[in-house]
Amino acid sequence: MERYTIPLVPGPTSVPEPVRMAYRQDYASSDLEEEFFQLYAECQDLLRRILATENDVTIHTGEGMLALWGALKSVLRPGDRVLAVANGVFGYGIGEMARQIGAQVEVVGFDYDQVPDPDRVRQEARRFQPRLVTAVHCETPSGTLASLAELGAIAAEVGALFYVDFVASAGGVEVRVDDWQIDLGLLGSQKVLSLPPDLAMVTVSPRAWEVIEQVGYVGYDALAPWRTGPQRRYLPYTHNWAALAALGISARMLLEEGLDRVFQRHAQVAAYTRRRLREMGVDLFPAEEAIASPTVTAARVPPGWTWPELDAALRARGMGVGGSYGPLAGKVFRIGHMGSQARMELVQRGMDVLEEVLGSRP
Ligand SMILES: *Cc1c(COP(=O)(O)O)cnc(C)c1O
């Protein structure tokens, strides 16, 4: 299908021209060429800078979900205790995934329009003594952004690894892997980085590597082979060279713009989007703007509209937005202003179109 003229879907985001260029070339076999391994190492360094970490970074073929599954399977054995901190589709979903792997899971659950309360998490963590605490930075389906520093300190206090899904925030919002004591940080290529859904990335702390070695999980999504594979010039499969080339371009673009400016650009378009929605009389989700993510804005489908009607009316004008999932399906729609889509001019056009569409019905 053709691209939207106003692409505001919260991932995959539209791929900017310089990144697209990387896909227009032919590449040799990744595991035979020194040049590929140098590119891999360079991408690791760029990601370390974006994520404020000195930890190892692994880069896999796949997309965000591969990072989520691969990291869970690599550190969990059946019966291991997992405390899943959940305030949305991904947080609850990660708890369910851990359960499916055979872990003993307790969920510290919060409403979808809330962020986790550290006091409750601390209480549960002290009582349950988990081996792993999982959390989500930006809950894309509900547009919230959690605070992670305290959760990281809680995980460290009880001796658990801290597993964080920052797929929809990293690069557009400050993420401080080392300061927040994140042992496994999960990233996909199709959100802020504005690549197709081709790569999964994981920051791995030394403590997490120890556990990974003890667990010894093998599989396509296993982290273990990436600990020394790239240095030994031996990969578990032929990598997606084009995607790594694209990642290098995208990451360099973010760093050259300057992370502070990138974060400011995201915060500004998000604040603008929320203001325009409020002016149109559309209810924001969450209502509390302090916990709204700078990468995605969620709002309630206005009275008098169903989500399919609203979606169709926007599509007819070339505008793509997202619906939602789980308990918010049909009730919430989302404007994805992350990465290449965090541009004021784009979001302005989108809000003008939305205003026109909503105004077409009394
Ligand atoms: C997009 C996303 C993922 C990856 O999910 P896909 O549905 O495969 O794109 C994981 N976590 C979060 C929070 C995301 O927004």
Short mmCIF file of N, CA and C in Angstrom, two decimals, residues 138-255:
data_model
loop_
_atom_site.label_atom_id
_atom_site.label_comp_id
_atom_site.label_asym_id
_atom_site.label_seq_id
_atom_site.Cartn_x
_atom_site.Cartn_y
_atom_site.Cartn_z
N CYS A 138 7.82 3.44 28.16
CA CYS A 138 6.65 4.04 27.51
C CYS A 138 5.67 2.94 27.14
N GLU A 139 4.48 2.99 27.70
CA GLU A 139 3.40 2.06 27.32
C GLU A 139 2.73 2.65 26.08
N THR A 140 3.19 2.25 24.93
CA THR A 140 2.73 2.83 23.67
C THR A 140 1.21 2.77 23.50
N PRO A 141 0.54 1.64 23.85
CA PRO A 141 -0.91 1.59 23.62
C PRO A 141 -1.71 2.56 24.48
N SER A 142 -1.13 3.07 25.57
CA SER A 142 -1.87 4.00 26.42
C SER A 142 -1.16 5.34 26.60
N GLY A 143 0.00 5.50 26.00
CA GLY A 143 0.65 6.82 25.95
C GLY A 143 1.26 7.30 27.25
N THR A 144 1.58 6.39 28.18
CA THR A 144 2.18 6.83 29.45
C THR A 144 3.70 6.64 29.44
N LEU A 145 4.38 7.41 30.29
CA LEU A 145 5.82 7.27 30.47
C LEU A 145 6.10 7.09 31.96
N ALA A 146 6.67 5.96 32.33
CA ALA A 146 6.93 5.65 33.74
C ALA A 146 8.27 6.23 34.16
N SER A 147 8.47 6.39 35.49
CA SER A 147 9.78 6.76 36.03
C SER A 147 10.48 5.48 36.43
N LEU A 148 11.75 5.36 36.04
CA LEU A 148 12.41 4.07 36.22
C LEU A 148 13.48 4.05 37.30
N ALA A 149 14.01 5.22 37.67
CA ALA A 149 15.17 5.24 38.58
C ALA A 149 14.86 4.50 39.88
N GLU A 150 13.71 4.81 40.48
CA GLU A 150 13.37 4.18 41.76
C GLU A 150 13.12 2.69 41.60
N LEU A 151 12.50 2.31 40.49
CA LEU A 151 12.24 0.88 40.26
C LEU A 151 13.57 0.13 40.13
N GLY A 152 14.54 0.76 39.46
CA GLY A 152 15.86 0.14 39.33
C GLY A 152 16.53 -0.05 40.68
N ALA A 153 16.39 0.95 41.55
CA ALA A 153 16.99 0.86 42.88
C ALA A 153 16.31 -0.26 43.69
N ILE A 154 15.01 -0.42 43.50
CA ILE A 154 14.28 -1.47 44.22
C ILE A 154 14.77 -2.85 43.75
N ALA A 155 14.89 -3.02 42.44
CA ALA A 155 15.37 -4.30 41.91
C ALA A 155 16.75 -4.61 42.47
N ALA A 156 17.62 -3.59 42.49
CA ALA A 156 18.99 -3.79 43.01
C ALA A 156 18.95 -4.17 44.48
N GLU A 157 18.07 -3.50 45.24
CA GLU A 157 17.98 -3.76 46.68
C GLU A 157 17.65 -5.22 46.97
N VAL A 158 16.74 -5.81 46.17
CA VAL A 158 16.35 -7.20 46.44
C VAL A 158 17.20 -8.20 45.63
N GLY A 159 18.21 -7.68 44.94
CA GLY A 159 19.13 -8.57 44.22
C GLY A 159 18.55 -9.15 42.94
N ALA A 160 17.55 -8.47 42.38
CA ALA A 160 16.94 -8.95 41.13
C ALA A 160 17.56 -8.22 39.94
N LEU A 161 17.51 -8.86 38.78
CA LEU A 161 17.86 -8.16 37.55
C LEU A 161 16.68 -7.25 37.19
N PHE A 162 17.00 -6.12 36.57
CA PHE A 162 15.97 -5.16 36.16
C PHE A 162 15.87 -5.17 34.64
N TYR A 163 14.69 -5.57 34.15
CA TYR A 163 14.41 -5.77 32.73
C TYR A 163 13.46 -4.66 32.29
N VAL A 164 13.86 -3.86 31.32
CA VAL A 164 13.03 -2.71 30.93
C VAL A 164 12.79 -2.67 29.42
N ASP A 165 11.53 -2.59 29.05
CA ASP A 165 11.13 -2.37 27.67
C ASP A 165 11.12 -0.85 27.43
N PHE A 166 12.16 -0.36 26.72
CA PHE A 166 12.11 1.06 26.32
C PHE A 166 12.04 1.18 24.80
N VAL A 167 11.32 0.21 24.21
CA VAL A 167 11.20 0.16 22.75
C VAL A 167 10.63 1.48 22.19
N ALA A 168 9.64 2.05 22.88
CA ALA A 168 8.93 3.19 22.30
C ALA A 168 9.37 4.54 22.87
N SER A 169 10.43 4.53 23.68
CA SER A 169 10.88 5.79 24.27
C SER A 169 12.32 6.12 23.88
N ALA A 170 13.20 5.13 23.94
CA ALA A 170 14.64 5.39 23.80
C ALA A 170 14.95 6.11 22.50
N GLY A 171 15.75 7.13 22.62
CA GLY A 171 16.11 7.94 21.47
C GLY A 171 15.27 9.21 21.39
N GLY A 172 14.04 9.16 21.93
CA GLY A 172 13.15 10.33 21.88
C GLY A 172 12.96 10.95 23.25
N VAL A 173 13.34 10.18 24.27
CA VAL A 173 13.18 10.58 25.67
C VAL A 173 14.47 10.15 26.35
N GLU A 174 14.84 10.86 27.40
CA GLU A 174 16.06 10.45 28.09
C GLU A 174 15.90 9.04 28.68
N VAL A 175 16.87 8.19 28.38
CA VAL A 175 16.95 6.86 29.00
C VAL A 175 18.35 6.74 29.55
N ARG A 176 18.49 6.48 30.85
CA ARG A 176 19.80 6.40 31.48
C ARG A 176 20.00 4.99 32.06
N VAL A 177 20.46 4.11 31.19
CA VAL A 177 20.56 2.69 31.55
C VAL A 177 21.42 2.48 32.80
N ASP A 178 22.57 3.13 32.87
CA ASP A 178 23.47 2.88 34.01
C ASP A 178 22.93 3.54 35.29
N ASP A 179 22.51 4.80 35.19
CA ASP A 179 21.99 5.49 36.38
C ASP A 179 20.75 4.79 36.93
N TRP A 180 19.94 4.24 36.05
CA TRP A 180 18.69 3.61 36.49
C TRP A 180 18.87 2.11 36.76
N GLN A 181 20.11 1.66 36.68
CA GLN A 181 20.47 0.27 37.03
C GLN A 181 19.68 -0.77 36.22
N ILE A 182 19.58 -0.50 34.92
CA ILE A 182 18.86 -1.42 34.04
C ILE A 182 19.82 -2.52 33.58
N ASP A 183 19.48 -3.77 33.87
CA ASP A 183 20.35 -4.90 33.49
C ASP A 183 20.07 -5.37 32.08
N LEU A 184 18.81 -5.33 31.69
CA LEU A 184 18.42 -5.74 30.34
C LEU A 184 17.51 -4.65 29.78
N GLY A 185 18.00 -3.89 28.82
CA GLY A 185 17.24 -2.79 28.23
C GLY A 185 16.88 -3.17 26.80
N LEU A 186 15.60 -3.07 26.46
CA LEU A 186 15.10 -3.65 25.21
C LEU A 186 14.65 -2.59 24.23
N LEU A 187 15.10 -2.76 23.00
CA LEU A 187 14.85 -1.74 21.99
C LEU A 187 14.53 -2.41 20.65
N GLY A 188 13.69 -1.77 19.86
CA GLY A 188 13.39 -2.24 18.50
C GLY A 188 13.69 -1.12 17.52
N SER A 189 13.80 -1.48 16.24
CA SER A 189 14.24 -0.47 15.26
C SER A 189 13.10 0.36 14.70
N GLN A 190 11.84 -0.03 14.94
CA GLN A 190 10.73 0.57 14.18
C GLN A 190 10.01 1.70 14.88
N LYS A 191 10.61 2.21 15.97
CA LYS A 191 9.95 3.30 16.67
C LYS A 191 10.77 4.58 16.48
N VAL A 192 11.43 5.07 17.54
CA VAL A 192 12.15 6.34 17.40
C VAL A 192 13.26 6.25 16.35
N LEU A 193 13.89 5.11 16.24
CA LEU A 193 15.01 5.00 15.30
C LEU A 193 14.55 5.07 13.84
N SER A 194 13.27 4.89 13.62
CA SER A 194 12.67 5.11 12.29
C SER A 194 13.27 4.24 11.19
N LEU A 195 13.47 2.98 11.53
CA LEU A 195 13.86 1.97 10.55
C LEU A 195 12.65 1.06 10.34
N PRO A 196 12.67 0.22 9.31
CA PRO A 196 11.65 -0.83 9.26
C PRO A 196 11.82 -1.77 10.47
N PRO A 197 10.83 -2.64 10.73
CA PRO A 197 10.95 -3.56 11.88
C PRO A 197 11.95 -4.67 11.59
N ASP A 198 13.22 -4.33 11.67
CA ASP A 198 14.28 -5.25 11.25
C ASP A 198 15.22 -5.67 12.36
N LEU A 199 15.37 -4.85 13.40
CA LEU A 199 16.40 -5.13 14.40
C LEU A 199 15.84 -5.09 15.82
N ALA A 200 16.42 -5.95 16.66
CA ALA A 200 16.16 -5.92 18.10
C ALA A 200 17.49 -5.63 18.78
N MET A 201 17.47 -4.80 19.82
CA MET A 201 18.71 -4.45 20.50
C MET A 201 18.50 -4.61 22.01
N VAL A 202 19.55 -5.07 22.68
CA VAL A 202 19.45 -5.31 24.13
C VAL A 202 20.71 -4.79 24.81
N THR A 203 20.55 -3.96 25.83
CA THR A 203 21.71 -3.60 26.65
C THR A 203 21.81 -4.67 27.74
N VAL A 204 23.02 -5.17 27.94
CA VAL A 204 23.22 -6.28 28.87
C VAL A 204 24.30 -5.90 29.88
N SER A 205 23.93 -5.90 31.16
CA SER A 205 24.89 -5.55 32.22
C SER A 205 25.78 -6.75 32.51
N PRO A 206 26.92 -6.53 33.15
CA PRO A 206 27.78 -7.67 33.51
C PRO A 206 27.03 -8.69 34.37
N ARG A 207 26.18 -8.21 35.29
CA ARG A 207 25.40 -9.11 36.14
C ARG A 207 24.45 -9.97 35.29
N ALA A 208 23.84 -9.34 34.29
CA ALA A 208 22.93 -10.09 33.42
C ALA A 208 23.71 -11.14 32.62
N TRP A 209 24.92 -10.80 32.15
CA TRP A 209 25.72 -11.79 31.41
C TRP A 209 26.00 -13.01 32.27
N GLU A 210 26.28 -12.77 33.56
CA GLU A 210 26.54 -13.91 34.46
C GLU A 210 25.34 -14.85 34.51
N VAL A 211 24.15 -14.25 34.68
CA VAL A 211 22.93 -15.08 34.75
C VAL A 211 22.71 -15.79 33.42
N ILE A 212 22.93 -15.08 32.32
CA ILE A 212 22.73 -15.67 30.99
C ILE A 212 23.62 -16.90 30.81
N GLU A 213 24.86 -16.80 31.28
CA GLU A 213 25.79 -17.94 31.17
C GLU A 213 25.29 -19.11 32.02
N GLN A 214 24.77 -18.79 33.22
CA GLN A 214 24.27 -19.87 34.10
C GLN A 214 23.05 -20.56 33.51
N VAL A 215 22.14 -19.78 32.93
CA VAL A 215 20.89 -20.35 32.40
C VAL A 215 21.16 -21.16 31.14
N GLY A 216 22.04 -20.66 30.28
CA GLY A 216 22.44 -21.44 29.10
C GLY A 216 21.34 -21.66 28.07
N TYR A 217 20.42 -20.72 27.95
CA TYR A 217 19.35 -20.87 26.94
C TYR A 217 19.93 -20.84 25.53
N VAL A 218 19.48 -21.76 24.69
CA VAL A 218 19.86 -21.73 23.27
C VAL A 218 18.61 -21.54 22.42
N GLY A 219 18.74 -20.81 21.33
CA GLY A 219 17.62 -20.54 20.43
C GLY A 219 17.97 -19.37 19.54
N TYR A 220 17.15 -19.17 18.53
CA TYR A 220 17.43 -18.08 17.58
C TYR A 220 17.52 -16.73 18.30
N ASP A 221 16.67 -16.59 19.35
CA ASP A 221 16.61 -15.31 20.06
C ASP A 221 17.54 -15.27 21.28
N ALA A 222 18.39 -16.27 21.45
CA ALA A 222 19.27 -16.31 22.63
C ALA A 222 20.28 -15.17 22.60
N LEU A 223 20.54 -14.61 23.78
CA LEU A 223 21.53 -13.53 23.86
C LEU A 223 22.96 -14.07 23.90
N ALA A 224 23.13 -15.27 24.50
CA ALA A 224 24.48 -15.78 24.80
C ALA A 224 25.48 -15.70 23.64
N PRO A 225 25.11 -16.10 22.41
CA PRO A 225 26.13 -16.09 21.35
C PRO A 225 26.67 -14.70 21.01
N TRP A 226 25.95 -13.66 21.47
CA TRP A 226 26.35 -12.30 21.12
C TRP A 226 27.33 -11.71 22.12
N ARG A 227 27.65 -12.50 23.17
CA ARG A 227 28.60 -11.97 24.16
C ARG A 227 29.99 -11.86 23.56
N THR A 228 30.43 -12.92 22.91
CA THR A 228 31.78 -12.90 22.34
C THR A 228 31.78 -13.10 20.83
N GLY A 229 30.63 -13.48 20.27
CA GLY A 229 30.55 -13.77 18.83
C GLY A 229 31.15 -12.69 17.94
N PRO A 230 30.69 -11.44 18.13
CA PRO A 230 31.21 -10.40 17.25
C PRO A 230 32.74 -10.24 17.33
N GLN A 231 33.32 -10.34 18.55
CA GLN A 231 34.79 -10.23 18.66
C GLN A 231 35.48 -11.43 18.00
N ARG A 232 34.84 -12.60 18.11
CA ARG A 232 35.43 -13.80 17.50
C ARG A 232 35.12 -13.90 16.01
N ARG A 233 34.39 -12.91 15.52
CA ARG A 233 33.99 -12.91 14.10
C ARG A 233 33.17 -14.15 13.77
N TYR A 234 32.29 -14.51 14.71
CA TYR A 234 31.48 -15.71 14.51
C TYR A 234 30.07 -15.42 15.01
N LEU A 235 29.10 -15.31 14.07
CA LEU A 235 27.73 -14.96 14.43
C LEU A 235 26.83 -16.19 14.29
N PRO A 236 25.73 -16.23 15.07
CA PRO A 236 24.85 -17.40 14.99
C PRO A 236 24.02 -17.45 13.71
N TYR A 237 23.97 -16.36 12.95
CA TYR A 237 23.25 -16.37 11.66
C TYR A 237 23.74 -15.19 10.84
N THR A 238 23.37 -15.19 9.58
CA THR A 238 23.75 -14.08 8.70
C THR A 238 22.92 -12.86 9.08
N HIS A 239 23.60 -11.80 9.45
CA HIS A 239 22.92 -10.60 9.95
C HIS A 239 22.34 -9.78 8.81
N ASN A 240 21.46 -8.87 9.17
CA ASN A 240 20.84 -7.97 8.20
C ASN A 240 21.71 -6.72 8.06
N TRP A 241 22.66 -6.81 7.15
CA TRP A 241 23.66 -5.75 6.99
C TRP A 241 22.99 -4.42 6.63
N ALA A 242 22.01 -4.47 5.72
CA ALA A 242 21.35 -3.23 5.30
C ALA A 242 20.74 -2.53 6.52
N ALA A 243 20.11 -3.33 7.40
CA ALA A 243 19.47 -2.73 8.58
C ALA A 243 20.51 -2.13 9.51
N LEU A 244 21.65 -2.79 9.65
CA LEU A 244 22.70 -2.22 10.50
C LEU A 244 23.26 -0.93 9.91
N ALA A 245 23.39 -0.91 8.59
CA ALA A 245 23.84 0.33 7.94
C ALA A 245 22.83 1.44 8.20
N ALA A 246 21.55 1.09 8.12
CA ALA A 246 20.48 2.07 8.37
C ALA A 246 20.51 2.52 9.83
N LEU A 247 20.73 1.59 10.74
CA LEU A 247 20.80 1.93 12.16
C LEU A 247 21.93 2.92 12.42
N GLY A 248 23.08 2.66 11.79
CA GLY A 248 24.21 3.57 11.97
C GLY A 248 23.85 4.99 11.52
N ILE A 249 23.16 5.09 10.39
CA ILE A 249 22.79 6.41 9.88
C ILE A 249 21.81 7.10 10.83
N SER A 250 20.79 6.34 11.25
CA SER A 250 19.76 6.91 12.11
C SER A 250 20.35 7.35 13.46
N ALA A 251 21.17 6.50 14.05
CA ALA A 251 21.75 6.82 15.36
C ALA A 251 22.68 8.03 15.26
N ARG A 252 23.46 8.08 14.18
CA ARG A 252 24.34 9.24 14.00
C ARG A 252 23.54 10.52 13.81
N MET A 253 22.41 10.41 13.09
CA MET A 253 21.55 11.60 12.91
C MET A 253 21.06 12.13 14.26
N LEU A 254 20.67 11.23 15.14
CA LEU A 254 20.18 11.66 16.47
C LEU A 254 21.30 12.34 17.25
N LEU A 255 22.49 11.73 17.21
CA LEU A 255 23.60 12.28 18.00
C LEU A 255 24.11 13.58 17.41
#
